[in-house]
PDB file of C-alpha atoms in Angstrom:
ATOM      1  CA  MET A   5      18.807  -8.157  20.009  1.00 95.00           C
ATOM      2  CA  ASP A   6      20.027 -10.901  21.795  1.00 96.00           C
ATOM      3  CA  LEU A   7      23.734 -11.946  21.853  1.00 98.00           C
ATOM      4  CA  ARG A   8      25.149 -15.363  22.680  1.00 98.00           C
ATOM      5  CA  ILE A   9      28.826 -16.737  21.951  1.00 98.00           C
ATOM      6  CA  PHE A  10      28.805 -19.969  20.474  1.00 98.00           C
ATOM      7  CA  THR A  11      32.182 -22.136  21.043  1.00 98.00           C
ATOM      8  CA  GLU A  12      33.397 -25.107  18.816  1.00 98.00           C
ATOM      9  CA  PRO A  13      35.190 -26.821  21.279  1.00 98.00           C
ATOM     10  CA  GLN A  14      36.812 -30.073  18.806  1.00 98.00           C
ATOM     11  CA  GLN A  15      38.921 -27.623  16.762  1.00 97.00           C
ATOM     12  CA  GLY A  16      40.854 -27.979  20.677  1.00 96.00           C
ATOM     13  CA  ALA A  17      39.767 -26.727  23.695  1.00 97.00           C
ATOM     14  CA  SER A  18      39.744 -28.001  27.546  1.00 97.00           C
ATOM     15  CA  TYR A  19      37.609 -28.074  30.255  1.00 98.00           C
ATOM     16  CA  GLU A  20      39.151 -24.982  31.455  1.00 98.00           C
ATOM     17  CA  THR A  21      39.519 -23.029  28.250  1.00 98.00           C
ATOM     18  CA  LEU A  22      35.441 -23.751  28.149  1.00 98.00           C
ATOM     19  CA  LEU A  23      34.665 -22.335  32.106  1.00 98.00           C
ATOM     20  CA  LYS A  24      37.810 -19.329  31.447  1.00 98.00           C
ATOM     21  CA  VAL A  25      34.745 -18.350  28.414  1.00 98.00           C
ATOM     22  CA  ALA A  26      31.960 -18.736  30.142  1.00 98.00           C
ATOM     23  CA  LYS A  27      32.344 -17.235  33.102  1.00 98.00           C
ATOM     24  CA  ALA A  28      33.657 -14.578  30.663  1.00 98.00           C
ATOM     25  CA  THR A  29      30.549 -14.520  28.085  1.00 98.00           C
ATOM     26  CA  GLU A  30      28.452 -14.089  31.767  1.00 98.00           C
ATOM     27  CA  ASP A  31      30.942 -11.603  32.860  1.00 98.00           C
ATOM     28  CA  LEU A  32      30.541  -9.030  29.826  1.00 98.00           C
ATOM     29  CA  GLY A  33      26.707  -9.401  29.948  1.00 97.00           C
ATOM     30  CA  PHE A  34      26.091 -11.620  26.715  1.00 98.00           C
ATOM     31  CA  ASP A  35      22.970 -13.932  26.824  1.00 97.00           C
ATOM     32  CA  ALA A  36      24.337 -17.324  26.848  1.00 98.00           C
ATOM     33  CA  PHE A  37      27.121 -19.614  26.212  1.00 98.00           C
ATOM     34  CA  PHE A  38      26.584 -22.134  23.283  1.00 99.00           C
ATOM     35  CA  ARG A  39      28.989 -24.898  22.283  1.00 98.00           C
ATOM     36  CA  SER A  40      29.042 -27.815  19.694  1.00 98.00           C
ATOM     37  CA  ASP A  41      28.807 -30.911  19.469  1.00 98.00           C
ATOM     38  CA  HIS A  42      31.265 -33.061  17.775  1.00 98.00           C
ATOM     39  CA  TYR A  43      34.457 -35.427  18.817  1.00 98.00           C
ATOM     40  CA  LEU A  44      36.465 -35.191  15.940  1.00 98.00           C
ATOM     41  CA  ARG A  45      38.468 -31.729  14.570  1.00 97.00           C
ATOM     42  CA  MET A  46      37.606 -30.343  11.733  1.00 95.00           C
ATOM     43  CA  GLY A  47      40.070 -28.732   8.921  1.00 93.00           C
ATOM     44  CA  ASN A  48      43.507 -27.961   9.906  1.00 90.00           C
ATOM     45  CA  ALA A  49      43.365 -27.203  13.222  1.00 93.00           C
ATOM     46  CA  ASP A  50      45.048 -30.324  15.553  1.00 93.00           C
ATOM     47  CA  GLY A  51      42.079 -30.774  17.951  1.00 96.00           C
ATOM     48  CA  LEU A  52      44.776 -30.891  21.889  1.00 97.00           C
ATOM     49  CA  PRO A  53      43.419 -31.669  23.660  1.00 97.00           C
ATOM     50  CA  GLY A  54      41.002 -34.010  22.321  1.00 96.00           C
ATOM     51  CA  PRO A  55      36.891 -34.063  21.997  1.00 96.00           C
ATOM     52  CA  THR A  56      35.488 -32.623  24.778  1.00 97.00           C
ATOM     53  CA  ASP A  57      31.354 -34.085  25.780  1.00 97.00           C
ATOM     54  CA  ALA A  58      28.577 -31.476  25.170  1.00 98.00           C
ATOM     55  CA  TRP A  59      26.519 -32.451  28.268  1.00 98.00           C
ATOM     56  CA  ILE A  60      29.320 -33.160  30.582  1.00 98.00           C
ATOM     57  CA  THR A  61      30.449 -29.479  29.707  1.00 98.00           C
ATOM     58  CA  LEU A  62      27.193 -28.378  29.947  1.00 98.00           C
ATOM     59  CA  ALA A  63      26.620 -29.680  33.683  1.00 98.00           C
ATOM     60  CA  GLY A  64      30.393 -28.171  34.766  1.00 98.00           C
ATOM     61  CA  LEU A  65      28.981 -24.756  33.743  1.00 98.00           C
ATOM     62  CA  ALA A  66      25.604 -25.242  35.014  1.00 98.00           C
ATOM     63  CA  ARG A  67      26.964 -25.546  38.298  1.00 98.00           C
ATOM     64  CA  GLU A  68      30.146 -22.406  37.966  1.00 98.00           C
ATOM     65  CA  THR A  69      27.621 -19.855  36.260  1.00 98.00           C
ATOM     66  CA  ARG A  70      24.801 -17.957  37.592  1.00 98.00           C
ATOM     67  CA  ARG A  71      22.345 -16.062  35.275  1.00 98.00           C
ATOM     68  CA  ILE A  72      24.132 -17.138  31.373  1.00 98.00           C
ATOM     69  CA  ARG A  73      22.011 -19.897  29.064  1.00 98.00           C
ATOM     70  CA  LEU A  74      23.226 -22.304  28.512  1.00 99.00           C
ATOM     71  CA  GLY A  75      22.998 -25.186  25.545  1.00 98.00           C
ATOM     72  CA  THR A  76      24.197 -26.752  22.327  1.00 98.00           C
ATOM     73  CA  LEU A  77      24.274 -25.731  18.581  1.00 98.00           C
ATOM     74  CA  MET A  78      22.826 -28.518  17.531  1.00 97.00           C
ATOM     75  CA  THR A  79      23.236 -31.917  19.836  1.00 98.00           C
ATOM     76  CA  ALA A  80      23.612 -34.470  17.404  1.00 97.00           C
ATOM     77  CA  GLY A  81      20.737 -37.107  17.064  1.00 96.00           C
ATOM     78  CA  THR A  82      23.529 -39.325  15.746  1.00 97.00           C
ATOM     79  CA  PHE A  83      25.191 -39.416  19.521  1.00 97.00           C
ATOM     80  CA  ARG A  84      22.762 -40.658  22.216  1.00 96.00           C
ATOM     81  CA  LEU A  85      19.400 -42.307  22.947  1.00 98.00           C
ATOM     82  CA  PRO A  86      16.558 -40.051  22.740  1.00 98.00           C
ATOM     83  CA  GLY A  87      14.703 -41.054  25.948  1.00 98.00           C
ATOM     84  CA  VAL A  88      19.114 -40.846  27.107  1.00 98.00           C
ATOM     85  CA  LEU A  89      19.134 -37.263  25.829  1.00 98.00           C
ATOM     86  CA  ALA A  90      15.751 -36.866  27.650  1.00 98.00           C
ATOM     87  CA  ILE A  91      17.267 -37.015  30.489  1.00 98.00           C
ATOM     88  CA  GLN A  92      20.354 -35.658  30.308  1.00 98.00           C
ATOM     89  CA  VAL A  93      19.185 -32.609  29.572  1.00 98.00           C
ATOM     90  CA  ALA A  94      16.648 -31.922  32.246  1.00 98.00           C
ATOM     91  CA  GLN A  95      19.285 -33.067  34.354  1.00 98.00           C
ATOM     92  CA  VAL A  96      21.525 -30.111  33.882  1.00 98.00           C
ATOM     93  CA  ASP A  97      18.334 -27.835  33.281  1.00 98.00           C
ATOM     94  CA  GLN A  98      17.172 -28.451  37.306  1.00 98.00           C
ATOM     95  CA  MET A  99      21.714 -28.335  38.254  1.00 98.00           C
ATOM     96  CA  SER A 100      21.488 -25.031  36.755  1.00 98.00           C
ATOM     97  CA  GLY A 101      18.097 -23.757  37.566  1.00 98.00           C
ATOM     98  CA  GLY A 102      16.248 -23.681  34.805  1.00 98.00           C
ATOM     99  CA  ARG A 103      18.427 -22.161  32.311  1.00 98.00           C
ATOM    100  CA  VAL A 104      19.303 -24.652  29.433  1.00 98.00           C
ATOM    101  CA  GLU A 105      17.867 -25.279  25.620  1.00 98.00           C
ATOM    102  CA  LEU A 106      18.453 -28.338  23.723  1.00 98.00           C
ATOM    103  CA  GLY A 107      19.290 -27.322  19.987  1.00 98.00           C
ATOM    104  CA  LEU A 108      18.737 -31.107  18.543  1.00 98.00           C
ATOM    105  CA  GLY A 109      19.743 -31.842  14.958  1.00 98.00           C
ATOM    106  CA  ALA A 110      20.627 -35.246  12.517  1.00 97.00           C
ATOM    107  CA  GLY A 111      24.023 -35.056  12.835  1.00 96.00           C
ATOM    108  CA  TRP A 112      25.638 -35.376   9.279  1.00 96.00           C
ATOM    109  CA  PHE A 113      29.562 -36.089  10.020  1.00 97.00           C
ATOM    110  CA  GLU A 114      30.228 -39.207   9.048  1.00 98.00           C
ATOM    111  CA  GLU A 115      33.961 -38.880  10.466  1.00 98.00           C
ATOM    112  CA  GLU A 116      33.586 -38.337  13.736  1.00 98.00           C
ATOM    113  CA  HIS A 117      31.171 -41.658  13.753  1.00 98.00           C
ATOM    114  CA  LYS A 118      33.898 -43.585  11.964  1.00 98.00           C
ATOM    115  CA  ALA A 119      37.022 -42.729  14.715  1.00 98.00           C
ATOM    116  CA  TYR A 120      34.253 -43.329  17.963  1.00 98.00           C
ATOM    117  CA  GLY A 121      32.427 -46.562  16.499  1.00 98.00           C
ATOM    118  CA  ILE A 122      28.893 -44.099  16.677  1.00 97.00           C
ATOM    119  CA  PRO A 123      26.381 -45.949  13.702  1.00 97.00           C
ATOM    120  CA  PHE A 124      25.866 -43.370  11.430  1.00 97.00           C
ATOM    121  CA  PRO A 125      21.839 -44.366   9.848  1.00 96.00           C
ATOM    122  CA  LYS A 126      21.283 -43.812   6.710  1.00 94.00           C
ATOM    123  CA  GLU A 127      18.009 -42.213   7.523  1.00 95.00           C
ATOM    124  CA  LYS A 128      18.476 -39.849   9.400  1.00 96.00           C
ATOM    125  CA  PHE A 129      16.016 -36.936   9.544  1.00 96.00           C
ATOM    126  CA  GLY A 130      12.834 -39.539   9.958  1.00 97.00           C
ATOM    127  CA  ARG A 131      15.162 -40.018  13.284  1.00 98.00           C
ATOM    128  CA  LEU A 132      15.431 -36.910  14.374  1.00 98.00           C
ATOM    129  CA  GLU A 133      11.397 -36.246  13.855  1.00 98.00           C
ATOM    130  CA  GLU A 134      11.198 -39.239  16.148  1.00 98.00           C
ATOM    131  CA  GLN A 135      13.626 -37.836  18.612  1.00 98.00           C
ATOM    132  CA  LEU A 136      11.940 -34.425  18.436  1.00 98.00           C
ATOM    133  CA  ALA A 137       8.987 -35.962  19.130  1.00 98.00           C
ATOM    134  CA  ILE A 138       9.676 -37.996  21.676  1.00 98.00           C
ATOM    135  CA  ILE A 139      12.283 -35.924  24.148  1.00 98.00           C
ATOM    136  CA  THR A 140       9.155 -33.312  23.780  1.00 98.00           C
ATOM    137  CA  GLY A 141       6.422 -35.977  24.807  1.00 98.00           C
ATOM    138  CA  LEU A 142       8.268 -37.244  27.844  1.00 98.00           C
ATOM    139  CA  TRP A 143       8.523 -33.888  29.268  1.00 98.00           C
ATOM    140  CA  ALA A 144       5.311 -32.745  28.242  1.00 98.00           C
ATOM    141  CA  THR A 145       4.006 -36.020  31.056  1.00 98.00           C
ATOM    142  CA  GLY A 146       2.790 -35.090  33.821  1.00 97.00           C
ATOM    143  CA  THR A 147       3.687 -36.111  36.625  1.00 96.00           C
ATOM    144  CA  GLY A 148       3.128 -39.447  38.195  1.00 97.00           C
ATOM    145  CA  GLU A 149       1.220 -39.913  33.751  1.00 98.00           C
ATOM    146  CA  GLU A 150       3.745 -42.702  31.293  1.00 98.00           C
ATOM    147  CA  PHE A 151       4.475 -41.519  27.649  1.00 98.00           C
ATOM    148  CA  SER A 152       4.725 -44.518  25.251  1.00 98.00           C
ATOM    149  CA  TYR A 153       5.633 -44.828  22.008  1.00 98.00           C
ATOM    150  CA  ASP A 154       5.199 -46.778  18.889  1.00 98.00           C
ATOM    151  CA  GLY A 155       7.911 -45.366  15.745  1.00 98.00           C
ATOM    152  CA  THR A 156       9.172 -46.703  13.031  1.00 98.00           C
ATOM    153  CA  TYR A 157      12.895 -46.562  15.214  1.00 98.00           C
ATOM    154  CA  TYR A 158      12.441 -46.186  18.510  1.00 98.00           C
ATOM    155  CA  GLN A 159       9.857 -47.570  21.476  1.00 98.00           C
ATOM    156  CA  LEU A 160       8.728 -46.596  24.766  1.00 98.00           C
ATOM    157  CA  GLU A 161       6.531 -48.620  27.135  1.00 98.00           C
ATOM    158  CA  ASN A 162       4.952 -47.133  30.398  1.00 98.00           C
ATOM    159  CA  SER A 163       7.666 -44.765  30.144  1.00 98.00           C
ATOM    160  CA  PRO A 164       7.334 -42.868  34.117  1.00 98.00           C
ATOM    161  CA  ALA A 165       8.608 -39.787  32.380  1.00 98.00           C
ATOM    162  CA  LEU A 166      11.753 -38.245  34.776  1.00 98.00           C
ATOM    163  CA  PRO A 167      12.690 -36.573  35.642  1.00 98.00           C
ATOM    164  CA  LYS A 168      11.380 -32.946  34.675  1.00 98.00           C
ATOM    165  CA  PRO A 169      13.569 -29.870  33.652  1.00 98.00           C
ATOM    166  CA  ALA A 170      13.338 -26.794  35.882  1.00 98.00           C
ATOM    167  CA  GLN A 171      11.282 -24.576  33.665  1.00 96.00           C
ATOM    168  CA  GLY A 172       8.337 -25.633  32.830  1.00 87.00           C
ATOM    169  CA  LYS A 173       9.055 -26.146  28.900  1.00 92.00           C
ATOM    170  CA  VAL A 174      12.792 -26.214  28.049  1.00 98.00           C
ATOM    171  CA  PRO A 175      12.984 -24.234  24.817  1.00 98.00           C
ATOM    172  CA  VAL A 176      14.227 -26.328  21.646  1.00 98.00           C
ATOM    173  CA  LEU A 177      15.770 -25.454  18.655  1.00 98.00           C
ATOM    174  CA  VAL A 178      15.657 -26.368  15.289  1.00 98.00           C
ATOM    175  CA  GLY A 179      18.243 -25.122  12.391  1.00 97.00           C
ATOM    176  CA  GLY A 180      19.209 -25.734   8.801  1.00 97.00           C
ATOM    177  CA  HIS A 181      18.936 -24.813   5.695  1.00 97.00           C
ATOM    178  CA  GLY A 182      17.055 -27.283   4.609  1.00 96.00           C
ATOM    179  CA  ALA A 183      13.777 -26.185   2.698  1.00 96.00           C
ATOM    180  CA  THR A 184      10.688 -28.713   2.783  1.00 96.00           C
ATOM    181  CA  ARG A 185      11.015 -31.223   5.993  1.00 96.00           C
ATOM    182  CA  THR A 186      13.440 -28.283   8.255  1.00 97.00           C
ATOM    183  CA  PRO A 187      10.788 -26.091   7.951  1.00 98.00           C
ATOM    184  CA  ARG A 188       8.291 -28.440   8.814  1.00 98.00           C
ATOM    185  CA  LEU A 189       9.898 -29.592  12.118  1.00 98.00           C
ATOM    186  CA  ALA A 190      10.552 -26.690  13.411  1.00 98.00           C
ATOM    187  CA  ALA A 191       6.837 -25.284  12.828  1.00 98.00           C
ATOM    188  CA  GLN A 192       5.953 -29.077  14.552  1.00 98.00           C
ATOM    189  CA  TYR A 193       8.480 -28.219  17.535  1.00 98.00           C
ATOM    190  CA  ALA A 194      10.749 -25.986  17.826  1.00 98.00           C
ATOM    191  CA  ASP A 195      11.191 -23.094  19.897  1.00 98.00           C
ATOM    192  CA  GLU A 196      13.269 -21.119  17.827  1.00 98.00           C
ATOM    193  CA  PHE A 197      14.524 -21.834  14.306  1.00 98.00           C
ATOM    194  CA  ASN A 198      18.726 -21.000  13.773  1.00 98.00           C
ATOM    195  CA  ILE A 199      19.781 -20.754  10.338  1.00 98.00           C
ATOM    196  CA  PRO A 200      23.808 -21.066  10.467  1.00 98.00           C
ATOM    197  CA  PHE A 201      26.521 -19.313   8.702  1.00 98.00           C
ATOM    198  CA  ALA A 202      24.092 -17.924   6.054  1.00 98.00           C
ATOM    199  CA  SER A 203      23.803 -14.536   3.742  1.00 97.00           C
ATOM    200  CA  LEU A 204      21.186 -12.352   4.524  1.00 98.00           C
ATOM    201  CA  GLU A 205      19.269 -13.368   1.401  1.00 98.00           C
ATOM    202  CA  ASP A 206      18.750 -17.128   2.151  1.00 98.00           C
ATOM    203  CA  SER A 207      17.934 -16.184   6.325  1.00 98.00           C
ATOM    204  CA  ALA A 208      15.618 -14.281   4.344  1.00 98.00           C
ATOM    205  CA  ARG A 209      13.839 -17.524   2.409  1.00 98.00           C
ATOM    206  CA  GLN A 210      14.649 -19.961   4.759  1.00 98.00           C
ATOM    207  CA  PHE A 211      12.663 -17.167   8.225  1.00 98.00           C
ATOM    208  CA  GLY A 212      10.262 -17.386   5.934  1.00 98.00           C
ATOM    209  CA  ARG A 213       9.686 -20.854   4.911  1.00 98.00           C
ATOM    210  CA  VAL A 214       9.858 -21.495   9.046  1.00 98.00           C
ATOM    211  CA  ARG A 215       7.021 -18.958   9.233  1.00 98.00           C
ATOM    212  CA  ALA A 216       4.871 -20.186   6.375  1.00 98.00           C
ATOM    213  CA  ALA A 217       4.748 -23.488   7.712  1.00 98.00           C
ATOM    214  CA  ALA A 218       4.333 -22.710  11.312  1.00 98.00           C
ATOM    215  CA  GLU A 219       1.231 -21.161  10.057  1.00 98.00           C
ATOM    216  CA  ALA A 220       0.227 -23.878   8.183  1.00 98.00           C
ATOM    217  CA  ALA A 221       0.968 -25.981  11.692  1.00 97.00           C
ATOM    218  CA  GLY A 222      -1.499 -23.154  12.895  1.00 97.00           C
ATOM    219  CA  ARG A 223       0.802 -21.156  14.442  1.00 97.00           C
ATOM    220  CA  LYS A 224       2.002 -18.203  14.466  1.00 97.00           C
ATOM    221  CA  GLY A 225       4.930 -17.288  12.355  1.00 96.00           C
ATOM    222  CA  ASP A 226       6.167 -14.671  15.468  1.00 96.00           C
ATOM    223  CA  GLU A 227       5.549 -17.225  17.802  1.00 96.00           C
ATOM    224  CA  LEU A 228       9.287 -18.628  17.216  1.00 98.00           C
ATOM    225  CA  VAL A 229      12.862 -17.261  17.992  1.00 98.00           C
ATOM    226  CA  TYR A 230      15.041 -16.275  15.029  1.00 98.00           C
ATOM    227  CA  SER A 231      18.691 -16.160  14.791  1.00 98.00           C
ATOM    228  CA  ASN A 232      21.633 -17.080  13.065  1.00 98.00           C
ATOM    229  CA  ALA A 233      24.994 -18.022  13.817  1.00 98.00           C
ATOM    230  CA  LEU A 234      27.795 -16.130  12.102  1.00 98.00           C
ATOM    231  CA  VAL A 235      31.641 -15.895  12.945  1.00 98.00           C
ATOM    232  CA  ALA A 236      32.783 -13.030  14.194  1.00 98.00           C
ATOM    233  CA  CYS A 237      36.140 -11.486  13.766  1.00 98.00           C
ATOM    234  CA  VAL A 238      36.160  -7.798  15.984  1.00 98.00           C
ATOM    235  CA  GLY A 239      38.917  -5.069  15.514  1.00 98.00           C
ATOM    236  CA  ARG A 240      39.316  -1.796  16.872  1.00 98.00           C
ATOM    237  CA  ASP A 241      41.099  -1.362  13.542  1.00 98.00           C
ATOM    238  CA  ASP A 242      41.920  -2.537  10.203  1.00 98.00           C
ATOM    239  CA  ALA A 243      45.015  -4.112  11.679  1.00 98.00           C
ATOM    240  CA  GLU A 244      44.058  -5.674  14.812  1.00 98.00           C
ATOM    241  CA  VAL A 245      40.780  -6.942  12.762  1.00 98.00           C
ATOM    242  CA  ALA A 246      43.922  -8.928  10.275  1.00 98.00           C
ATOM    243  CA  ARG A 247      45.552 -11.025  13.009  1.00 98.00           C
ATOM    244  CA  ARG A 248      42.723 -11.950  14.106  1.00 98.00           C
ATOM    245  CA  ALA A 249      41.440 -13.209  11.328  1.00 98.00           C
ATOM    246  CA  ALA A 250      45.439 -15.299  10.629  1.00 97.00           C
ATOM    247  CA  ALA A 251      44.916 -16.584  14.218  1.00 97.00           C
ATOM    248  CA  ILE A 252      41.650 -18.774  12.823  1.00 97.00           C
ATOM    249  CA  GLY A 253      43.111 -19.651   9.656  1.00 96.00           C
ATOM    250  CA  ARG A 254      40.458 -17.478   7.708  1.00 97.00           C
ATOM    251  CA  GLU A 255      41.167 -13.976   5.728  1.00 97.00           C
ATOM    252  CA  VAL A 256      39.074 -10.680   6.324  1.00 98.00           C
ATOM    253  CA  ASP A 257      38.111 -10.458   3.290  1.00 97.00           C
ATOM    254  CA  GLU A 258      35.572 -13.884   3.161  1.00 97.00           C
ATOM    255  CA  LEU A 259      34.886 -13.022   6.654  1.00 98.00           C
ATOM    256  CA  LYS A 260      33.108  -9.581   5.402  1.00 97.00           C
ATOM    257  CA  ALA A 261      32.032 -11.055   2.939  1.00 96.00           C
ATOM    258  CA  ASN A 262      30.303 -14.855   5.969  1.00 96.00           C
ATOM    259  CA  GLY A 263      30.473 -13.492   8.855  1.00 98.00           C
ATOM    260  CA  LEU A 264      30.575 -10.456  11.448  1.00 98.00           C
ATOM    261  CA  ALA A 265      34.317  -9.436  10.453  1.00 98.00           C
ATOM    262  CA  GLY A 266      35.884  -5.357  10.547  1.00 98.00           C
ATOM    263  CA  SER A 267      35.195  -3.269  13.038  1.00 98.00           C
ATOM    264  CA  PRO A 268      32.908  -2.826  15.301  1.00 98.00           C
ATOM    265  CA  ALA A 269      30.443   0.189  13.505  1.00 97.00           C
ATOM    266  CA  GLU A 270      31.266  -2.056  10.845  1.00 98.00           C
ATOM    267  CA  VAL A 271      29.557  -5.256  12.722  1.00 98.00           C
ATOM    268  CA  VAL A 272      27.259  -3.237  14.575  1.00 98.00           C
ATOM    269  CA  ASP A 273      26.094  -2.821  10.984  1.00 98.00           C
ATOM    270  CA  LYS A 274      25.562  -5.883   9.512  1.00 98.00           C
ATOM    271  CA  ILE A 275      23.848  -7.314  12.640  1.00 98.00           C
ATOM    272  CA  GLY A 276      21.211  -4.163  11.819  1.00 98.00           C
ATOM    273  CA  ARG A 277      20.985  -6.226   8.530  1.00 98.00           C
ATOM    274  CA  TYR A 278      20.227  -9.389  10.465  1.00 98.00           C
ATOM    275  CA  ALA A 279      17.991  -7.867  12.560  1.00 98.00           C
ATOM    276  CA  GLU A 280      15.918  -5.569  10.190  1.00 98.00           C
ATOM    277  CA  ILE A 281      14.516  -9.384   8.511  1.00 98.00           C
ATOM    278  CA  GLY A 282      13.456 -10.584  11.037  1.00 98.00           C
ATOM    279  CA  ALA A 283      16.994 -12.307  13.670  1.00 98.00           C
ATOM    280  CA  SER A 284      16.412 -11.200  16.760  1.00 98.00           C
ATOM    281  CA  ARG A 285      19.034 -13.359  18.396  1.00 98.00           C
ATOM    282  CA  VAL A 286      23.058 -13.678  16.462  1.00 98.00           C
ATOM    283  CA  TYR A 287      25.581 -16.691  17.944  1.00 98.00           C
ATOM    284  CA  LEU A 288      29.140 -15.337  18.153  1.00 98.00           C
ATOM    285  CA  GLN A 289      31.157 -18.162  16.562  1.00 98.00           C
ATOM    286  CA  MET A 290      33.582 -17.805  18.773  1.00 98.00           C
ATOM    287  CA  LEU A 291      36.850 -19.262  16.979  1.00 98.00           C
ATOM    288  CA  ASP A 292      40.268 -18.127  19.426  1.00 98.00           C
ATOM    289  CA  LEU A 293      38.785 -19.921  22.708  1.00 98.00           C
ATOM    290  CA  ASP A 294      41.900 -17.928  24.080  1.00 97.00           C
ATOM    291  CA  ASP A 295      41.587 -14.127  22.921  1.00 98.00           C
ATOM    292  CA  LEU A 296      38.814 -13.254  25.563  1.00 98.00           C
ATOM    293  CA  ASP A 297      39.637  -9.042  25.035  1.00 98.00           C
ATOM    294  CA  HIS A 298      37.945  -9.959  21.708  1.00 98.00           C
ATOM    295  CA  LEU A 299      34.794 -10.889  23.708  1.00 98.00           C
ATOM    296  CA  GLU A 300      35.600  -7.611  26.415  1.00 98.00           C
ATOM    297  CA  LEU A 301      35.241  -5.702  23.013  1.00 98.00           C
ATOM    298  CA  ILE A 302      32.332  -7.074  20.870  1.00 98.00           C
ATOM    299  CA  SER A 303      30.537  -5.913  24.880  1.00 98.00           C
ATOM    300  CA  THR A 304      31.672  -3.259  25.110  1.00 98.00           C
ATOM    301  CA  GLN A 305      31.606  -1.842  21.775  1.00 97.00           C
ATOM    302  CA  VAL A 306      29.536  -3.559  19.884  1.00 98.00           C
ATOM    303  CA  GLN A 307      26.654  -5.482  22.072  1.00 96.00           C
ATOM    304  CA  SER A 308      26.695  -2.068  23.658  1.00 94.00           C
ATOM    305  CA  GLN A 309      25.668  -0.835  21.065  1.00 94.00           C
ATOM    306  CA  LEU A 310      22.378  -2.876  20.278  1.00 91.00           C
ATOM    307  CA  SER A 311      21.177  -2.693  23.211  1.00 75.00           C
TER     308      SER A 311
END
């Protein structure tokens, strides 16, 4: 089971804070550092000092880290034109020496679009499908060849399809709860399918849909990586769990029901249940980015048992 650290910087984090978390992620033996792609806080967080851009952040971290994978859960398709995003991701992949992964979603948070003057189109899923086709198509085009695309939403003419990523293929993540279109897109374009904040039962059901869609598309169902994103709140005793829950404005019982909360033994047991339904990777949503002791505890007493 791979454990990856997943951050939500829109809730309030500077680049320096994210750098500290990324370096701790690497030093403590976690597999990857991922971040959300949002420009506006959610809930009661103050969001200070303000939003940081996902791909600018990852470009910086690409030069400050050496081993961990770097990526997004999920880049909003509404934020960037697909050709521009393909260039950005390829460049950051080069800067990292081939450690980047692209999670791409349709975009859903209308308020952040209004706050920063970003168009929020009604038909987002059709755009996402074309974005996936264009980005993967640009990267797959041979050097010296050209790429063209004539879609409903995007048209590219005689693109040199440069630059190329350092990796032969940048892993693409597709995720979500949709019952039909999401599994189909994952089957067609994704290397990994991620379901965020879902129960064991809902995860098993969605993984089954994606496997079926992959087989219908001529792929093996197990060709994809299946992963979950779950909030983490781990403590050595009940008091420490309660303290960490209070720090992120959540209740312990709710976190135990909907995330990975409790003692290291409890969390290891629950992760094991996700493994039983086919998950081989978990993204640990860390909401208190100043609590690096939390990361160390998970590394020494949770991750060590899973490996």
